[in-house]
JSON list of C-alpha atoms in Angstrom, two decimals:
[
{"chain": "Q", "resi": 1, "resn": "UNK", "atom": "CA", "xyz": [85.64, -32.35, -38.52]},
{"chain": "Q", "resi": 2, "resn": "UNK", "atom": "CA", "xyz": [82.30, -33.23, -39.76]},
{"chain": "Q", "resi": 3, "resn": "UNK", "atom": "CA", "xyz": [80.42, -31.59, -37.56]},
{"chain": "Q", "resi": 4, "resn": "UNK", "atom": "CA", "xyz": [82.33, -28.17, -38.05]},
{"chain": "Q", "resi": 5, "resn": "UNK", "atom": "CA", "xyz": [81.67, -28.32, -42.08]},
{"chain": "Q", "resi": 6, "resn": "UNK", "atom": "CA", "xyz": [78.05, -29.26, -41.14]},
{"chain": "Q", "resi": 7, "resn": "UNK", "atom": "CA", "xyz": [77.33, -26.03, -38.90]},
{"chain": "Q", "resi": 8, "resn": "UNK", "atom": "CA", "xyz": [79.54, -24.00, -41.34]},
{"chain": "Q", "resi": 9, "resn": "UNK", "atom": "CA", "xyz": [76.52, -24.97, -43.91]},
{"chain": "Q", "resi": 10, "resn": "UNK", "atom": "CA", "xyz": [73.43, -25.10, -41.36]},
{"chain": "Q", "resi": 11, "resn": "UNK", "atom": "CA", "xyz": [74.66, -22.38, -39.39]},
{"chain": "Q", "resi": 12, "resn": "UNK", "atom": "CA", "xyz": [74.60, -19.48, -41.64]},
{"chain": "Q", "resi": 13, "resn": "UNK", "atom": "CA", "xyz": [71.31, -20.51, -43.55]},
{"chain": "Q", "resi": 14, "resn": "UNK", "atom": "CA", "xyz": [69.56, -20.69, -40.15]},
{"chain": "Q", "resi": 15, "resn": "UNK", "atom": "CA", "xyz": [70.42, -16.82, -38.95]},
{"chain": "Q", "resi": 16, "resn": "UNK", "atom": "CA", "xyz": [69.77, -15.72, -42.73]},
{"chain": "Q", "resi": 17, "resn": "UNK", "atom": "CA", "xyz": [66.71, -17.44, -42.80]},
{"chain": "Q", "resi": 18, "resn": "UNK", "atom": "CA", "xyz": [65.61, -16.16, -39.34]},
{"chain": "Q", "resi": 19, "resn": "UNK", "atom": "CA", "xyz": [66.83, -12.33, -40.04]},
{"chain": "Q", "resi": 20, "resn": "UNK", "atom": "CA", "xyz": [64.72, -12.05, -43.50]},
{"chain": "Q", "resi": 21, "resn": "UNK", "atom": "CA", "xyz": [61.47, -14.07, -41.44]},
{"chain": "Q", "resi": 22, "resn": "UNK", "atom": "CA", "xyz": [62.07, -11.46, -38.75]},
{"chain": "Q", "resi": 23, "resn": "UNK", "atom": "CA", "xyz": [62.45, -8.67, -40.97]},
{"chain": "Q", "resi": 24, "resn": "UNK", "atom": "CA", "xyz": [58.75, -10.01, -42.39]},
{"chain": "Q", "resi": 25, "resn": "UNK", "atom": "CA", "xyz": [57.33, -10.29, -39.05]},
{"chain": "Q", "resi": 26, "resn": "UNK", "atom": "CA", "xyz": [58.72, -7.21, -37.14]},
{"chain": "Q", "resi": 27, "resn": "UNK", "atom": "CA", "xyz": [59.71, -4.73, -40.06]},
{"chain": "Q", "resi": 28, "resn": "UNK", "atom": "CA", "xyz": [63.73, -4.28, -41.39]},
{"chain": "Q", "resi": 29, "resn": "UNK", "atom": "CA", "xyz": [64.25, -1.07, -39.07]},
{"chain": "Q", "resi": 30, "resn": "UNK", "atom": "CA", "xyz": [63.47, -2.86, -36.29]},
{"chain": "Q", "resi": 31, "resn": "UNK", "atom": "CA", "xyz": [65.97, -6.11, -37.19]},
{"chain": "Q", "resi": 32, "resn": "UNK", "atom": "CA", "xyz": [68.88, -4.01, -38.13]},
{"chain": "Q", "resi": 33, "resn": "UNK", "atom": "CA", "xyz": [68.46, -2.04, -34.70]},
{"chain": "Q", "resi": 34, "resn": "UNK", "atom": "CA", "xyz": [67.94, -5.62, -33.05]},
{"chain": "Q", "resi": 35, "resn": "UNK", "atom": "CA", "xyz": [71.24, -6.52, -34.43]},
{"chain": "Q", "resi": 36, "resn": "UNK", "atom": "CA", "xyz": [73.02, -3.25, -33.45]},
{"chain": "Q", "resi": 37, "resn": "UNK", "atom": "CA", "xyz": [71.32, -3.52, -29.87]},
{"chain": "Q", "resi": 38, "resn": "UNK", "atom": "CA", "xyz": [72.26, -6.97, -29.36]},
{"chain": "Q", "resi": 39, "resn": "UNK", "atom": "CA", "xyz": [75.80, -6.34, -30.94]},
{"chain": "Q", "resi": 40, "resn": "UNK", "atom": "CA", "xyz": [76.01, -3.38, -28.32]},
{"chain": "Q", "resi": 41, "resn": "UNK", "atom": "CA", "xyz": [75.28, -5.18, -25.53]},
{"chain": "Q", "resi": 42, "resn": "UNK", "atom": "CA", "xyz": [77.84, -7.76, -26.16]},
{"chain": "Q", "resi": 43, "resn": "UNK", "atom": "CA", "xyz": [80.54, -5.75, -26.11]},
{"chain": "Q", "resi": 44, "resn": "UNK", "atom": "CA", "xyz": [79.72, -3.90, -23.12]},
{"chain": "Q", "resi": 45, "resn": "UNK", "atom": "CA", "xyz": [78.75, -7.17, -21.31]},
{"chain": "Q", "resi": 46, "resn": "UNK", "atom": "CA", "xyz": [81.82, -8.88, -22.70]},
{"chain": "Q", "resi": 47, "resn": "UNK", "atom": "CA", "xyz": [84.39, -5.93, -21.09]},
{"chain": "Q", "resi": 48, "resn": "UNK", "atom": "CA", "xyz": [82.65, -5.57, -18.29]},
{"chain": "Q", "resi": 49, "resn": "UNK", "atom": "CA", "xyz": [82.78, -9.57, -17.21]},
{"chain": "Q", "resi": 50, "resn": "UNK", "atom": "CA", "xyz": [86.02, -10.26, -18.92]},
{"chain": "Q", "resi": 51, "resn": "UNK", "atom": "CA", "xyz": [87.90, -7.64, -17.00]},
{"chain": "Q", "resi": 52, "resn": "UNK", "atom": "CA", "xyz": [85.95, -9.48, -13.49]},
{"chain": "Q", "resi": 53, "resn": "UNK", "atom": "CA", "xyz": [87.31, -13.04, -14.96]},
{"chain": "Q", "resi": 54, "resn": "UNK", "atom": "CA", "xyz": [90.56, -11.70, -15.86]},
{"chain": "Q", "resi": 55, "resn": "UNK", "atom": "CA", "xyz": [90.68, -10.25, -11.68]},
{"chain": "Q", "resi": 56, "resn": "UNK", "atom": "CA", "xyz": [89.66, -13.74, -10.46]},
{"chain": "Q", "resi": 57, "resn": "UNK", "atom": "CA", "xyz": [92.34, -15.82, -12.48]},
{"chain": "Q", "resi": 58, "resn": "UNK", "atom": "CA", "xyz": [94.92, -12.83, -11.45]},
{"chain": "Q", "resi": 59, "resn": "UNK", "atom": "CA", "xyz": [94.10, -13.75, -7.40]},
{"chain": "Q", "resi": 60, "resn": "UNK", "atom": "CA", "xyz": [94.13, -16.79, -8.17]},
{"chain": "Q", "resi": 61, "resn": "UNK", "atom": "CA", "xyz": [97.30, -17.52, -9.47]},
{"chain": "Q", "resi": 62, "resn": "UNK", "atom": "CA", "xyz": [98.61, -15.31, -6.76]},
{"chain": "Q", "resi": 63, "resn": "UNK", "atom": "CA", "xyz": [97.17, -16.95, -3.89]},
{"chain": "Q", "resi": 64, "resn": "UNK", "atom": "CA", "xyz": [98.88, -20.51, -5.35]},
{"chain": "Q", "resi": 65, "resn": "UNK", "atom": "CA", "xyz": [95.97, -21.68, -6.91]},
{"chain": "Q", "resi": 66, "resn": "UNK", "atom": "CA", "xyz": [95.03, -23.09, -9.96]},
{"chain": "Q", "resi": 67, "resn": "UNK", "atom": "CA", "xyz": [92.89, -21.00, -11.99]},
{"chain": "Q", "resi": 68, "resn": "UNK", "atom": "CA", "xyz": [90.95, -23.52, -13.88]},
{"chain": "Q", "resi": 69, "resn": "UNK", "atom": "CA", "xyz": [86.96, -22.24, -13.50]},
{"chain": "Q", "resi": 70, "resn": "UNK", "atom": "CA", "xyz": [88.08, -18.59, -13.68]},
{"chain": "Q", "resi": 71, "resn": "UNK", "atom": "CA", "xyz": [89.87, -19.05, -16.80]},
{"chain": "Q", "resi": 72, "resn": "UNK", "atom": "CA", "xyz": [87.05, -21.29, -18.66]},
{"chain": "Q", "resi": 73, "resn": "UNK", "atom": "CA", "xyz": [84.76, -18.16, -17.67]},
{"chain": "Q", "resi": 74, "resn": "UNK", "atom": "CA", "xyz": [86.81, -16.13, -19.64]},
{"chain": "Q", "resi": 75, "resn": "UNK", "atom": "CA", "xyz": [86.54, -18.28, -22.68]},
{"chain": "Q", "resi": 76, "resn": "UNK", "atom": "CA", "xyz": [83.07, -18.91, -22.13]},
{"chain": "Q", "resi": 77, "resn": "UNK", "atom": "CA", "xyz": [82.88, -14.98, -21.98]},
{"chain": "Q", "resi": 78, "resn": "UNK", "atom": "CA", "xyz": [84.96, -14.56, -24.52]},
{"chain": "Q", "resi": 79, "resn": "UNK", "atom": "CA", "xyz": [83.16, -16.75, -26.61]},
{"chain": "Q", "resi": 80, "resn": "UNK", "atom": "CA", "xyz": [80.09, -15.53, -25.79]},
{"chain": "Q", "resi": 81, "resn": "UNK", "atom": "CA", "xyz": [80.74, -11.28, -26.38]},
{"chain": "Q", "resi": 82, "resn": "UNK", "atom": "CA", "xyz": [82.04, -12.90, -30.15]},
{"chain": "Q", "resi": 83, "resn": "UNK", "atom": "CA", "xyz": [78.43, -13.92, -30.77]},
{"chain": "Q", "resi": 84, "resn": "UNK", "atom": "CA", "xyz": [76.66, -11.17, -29.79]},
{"chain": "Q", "resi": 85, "resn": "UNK", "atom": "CA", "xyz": [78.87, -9.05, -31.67]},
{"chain": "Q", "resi": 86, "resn": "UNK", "atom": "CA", "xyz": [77.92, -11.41, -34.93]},
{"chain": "Q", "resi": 87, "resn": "UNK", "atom": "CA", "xyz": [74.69, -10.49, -36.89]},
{"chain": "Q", "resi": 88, "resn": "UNK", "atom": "CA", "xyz": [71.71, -13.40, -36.29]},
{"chain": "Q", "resi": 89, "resn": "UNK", "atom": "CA", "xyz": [69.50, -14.38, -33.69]},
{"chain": "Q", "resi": 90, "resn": "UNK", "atom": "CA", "xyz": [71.27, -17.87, -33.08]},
{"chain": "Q", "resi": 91, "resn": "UNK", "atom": "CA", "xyz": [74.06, -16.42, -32.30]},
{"chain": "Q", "resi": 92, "resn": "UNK", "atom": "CA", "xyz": [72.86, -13.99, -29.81]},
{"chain": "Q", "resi": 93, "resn": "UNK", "atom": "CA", "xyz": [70.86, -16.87, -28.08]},
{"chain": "Q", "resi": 94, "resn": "UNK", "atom": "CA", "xyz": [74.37, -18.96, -27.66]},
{"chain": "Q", "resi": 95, "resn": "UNK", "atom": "CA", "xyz": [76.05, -15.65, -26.73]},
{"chain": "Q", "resi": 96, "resn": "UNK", "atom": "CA", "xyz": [73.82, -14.95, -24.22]},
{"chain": "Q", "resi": 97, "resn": "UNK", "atom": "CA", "xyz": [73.83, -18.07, -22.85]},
{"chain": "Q", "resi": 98, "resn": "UNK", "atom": "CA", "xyz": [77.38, -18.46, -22.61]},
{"chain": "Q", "resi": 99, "resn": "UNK", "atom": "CA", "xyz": [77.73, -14.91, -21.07]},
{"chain": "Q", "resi": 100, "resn": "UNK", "atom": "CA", "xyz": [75.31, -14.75, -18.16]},
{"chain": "Q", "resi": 101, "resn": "UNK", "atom": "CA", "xyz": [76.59, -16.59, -15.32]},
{"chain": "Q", "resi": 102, "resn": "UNK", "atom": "CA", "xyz": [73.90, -19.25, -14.09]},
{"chain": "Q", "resi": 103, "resn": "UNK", "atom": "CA", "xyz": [73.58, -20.78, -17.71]},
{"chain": "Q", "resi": 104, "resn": "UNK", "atom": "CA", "xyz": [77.22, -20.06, -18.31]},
{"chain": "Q", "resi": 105, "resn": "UNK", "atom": "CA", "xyz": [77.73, -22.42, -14.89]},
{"chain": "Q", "resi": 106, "resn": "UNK", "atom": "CA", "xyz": [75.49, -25.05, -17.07]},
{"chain": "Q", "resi": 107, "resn": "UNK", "atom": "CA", "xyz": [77.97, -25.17, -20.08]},
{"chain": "Q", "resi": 108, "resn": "UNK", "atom": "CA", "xyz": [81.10, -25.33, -18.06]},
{"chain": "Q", "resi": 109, "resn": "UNK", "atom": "CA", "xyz": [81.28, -29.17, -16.80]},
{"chain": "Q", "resi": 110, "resn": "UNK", "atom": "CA", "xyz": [80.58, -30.18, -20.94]},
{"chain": "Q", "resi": 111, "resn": "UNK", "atom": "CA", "xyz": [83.22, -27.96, -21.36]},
{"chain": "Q", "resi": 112, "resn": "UNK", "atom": "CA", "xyz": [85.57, -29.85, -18.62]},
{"chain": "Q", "resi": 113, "resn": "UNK", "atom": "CA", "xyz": [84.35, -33.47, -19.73]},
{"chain": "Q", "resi": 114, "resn": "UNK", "atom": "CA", "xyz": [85.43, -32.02, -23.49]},
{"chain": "Q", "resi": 115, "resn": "UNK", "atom": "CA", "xyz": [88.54, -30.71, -22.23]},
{"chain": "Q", "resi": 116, "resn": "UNK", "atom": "CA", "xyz": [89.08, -34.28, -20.77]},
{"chain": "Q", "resi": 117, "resn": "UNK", "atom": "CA", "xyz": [88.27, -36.17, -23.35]},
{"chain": "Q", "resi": 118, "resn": "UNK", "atom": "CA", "xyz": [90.79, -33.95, -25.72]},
{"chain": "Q", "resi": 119, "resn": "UNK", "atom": "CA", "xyz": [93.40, -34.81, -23.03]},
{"chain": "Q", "resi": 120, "resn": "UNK", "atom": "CA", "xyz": [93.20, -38.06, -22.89]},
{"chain": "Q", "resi": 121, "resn": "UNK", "atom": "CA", "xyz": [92.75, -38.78, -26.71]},
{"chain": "Q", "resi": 122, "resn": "UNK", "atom": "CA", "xyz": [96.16, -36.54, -27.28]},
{"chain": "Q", "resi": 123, "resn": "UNK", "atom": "CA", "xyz": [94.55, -34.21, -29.10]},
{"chain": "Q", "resi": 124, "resn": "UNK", "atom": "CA", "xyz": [95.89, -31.39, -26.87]},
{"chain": "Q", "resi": 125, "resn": "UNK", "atom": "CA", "xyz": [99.06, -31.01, -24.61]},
{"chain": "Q", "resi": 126, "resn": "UNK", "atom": "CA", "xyz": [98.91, -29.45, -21.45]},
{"chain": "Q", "resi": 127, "resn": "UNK", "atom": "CA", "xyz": [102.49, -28.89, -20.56]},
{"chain": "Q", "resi": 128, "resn": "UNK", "atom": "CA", "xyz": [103.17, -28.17, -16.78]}
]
């Protein structure tokens, strides 16, 4: 819980910080149409692999397997077109990270050992 209040404080002063030094650097027009660019792009990126991870978990639960990967993609997706869509460079880095697929293949086993770790400590229920 600590480290959530801490990046609810750093967070936000880190991507205001960086959008008024950008806006110093590189002008306000072209930060605001940064923002809308990258906020764009993460929606269209977001759709367009969602809708491919949503396909995968679809044959995979009809060919009898589980859908484990396919489904973190889709959070990791997910998770990743919410950041883009959110004003700040930060965010956009993490967003694009978690959205394209070789550095999104990077975050998924942290993911898993978190998952684990959850699991095991009973601090979430998987129910079969």
């Amino acid at each position: 819980m600590k480290y959530i209040l801490a990046s609810l404080i750093i967070f936000p002063f880190v991507e205001i910080s960086l959008l008024i030094w950008s806006g110093h650097l590189i002008g306000a027009f072209p930060t605001i149409s940064l923002m809308i660019l990258t906020g764009i792009l993460g929606a269209f990126l977001a759709k367009k692999q969602g809708l491919d991870a949503i396909r995968k978990v679809q044959q995979d639960i009809q060919s009898g397997q589980m859908p484990g990967g396919h489904v973190t993609d889709g959070l990791c997706i997910a998770a990743g077109g919410l950041l883009l869509i959110l004003p700040g460079f930060v965010s956009d880095l993490l967003g694009i990270i978690l959205l394209l697929p070789p550095t999104r293949n990077m975050v998924k086993p942290v993911l898993f050992k978190l998952f684990r770790r959850w699991g095991r400590n009973r601090n979430v229920i998987i129910y079969r």
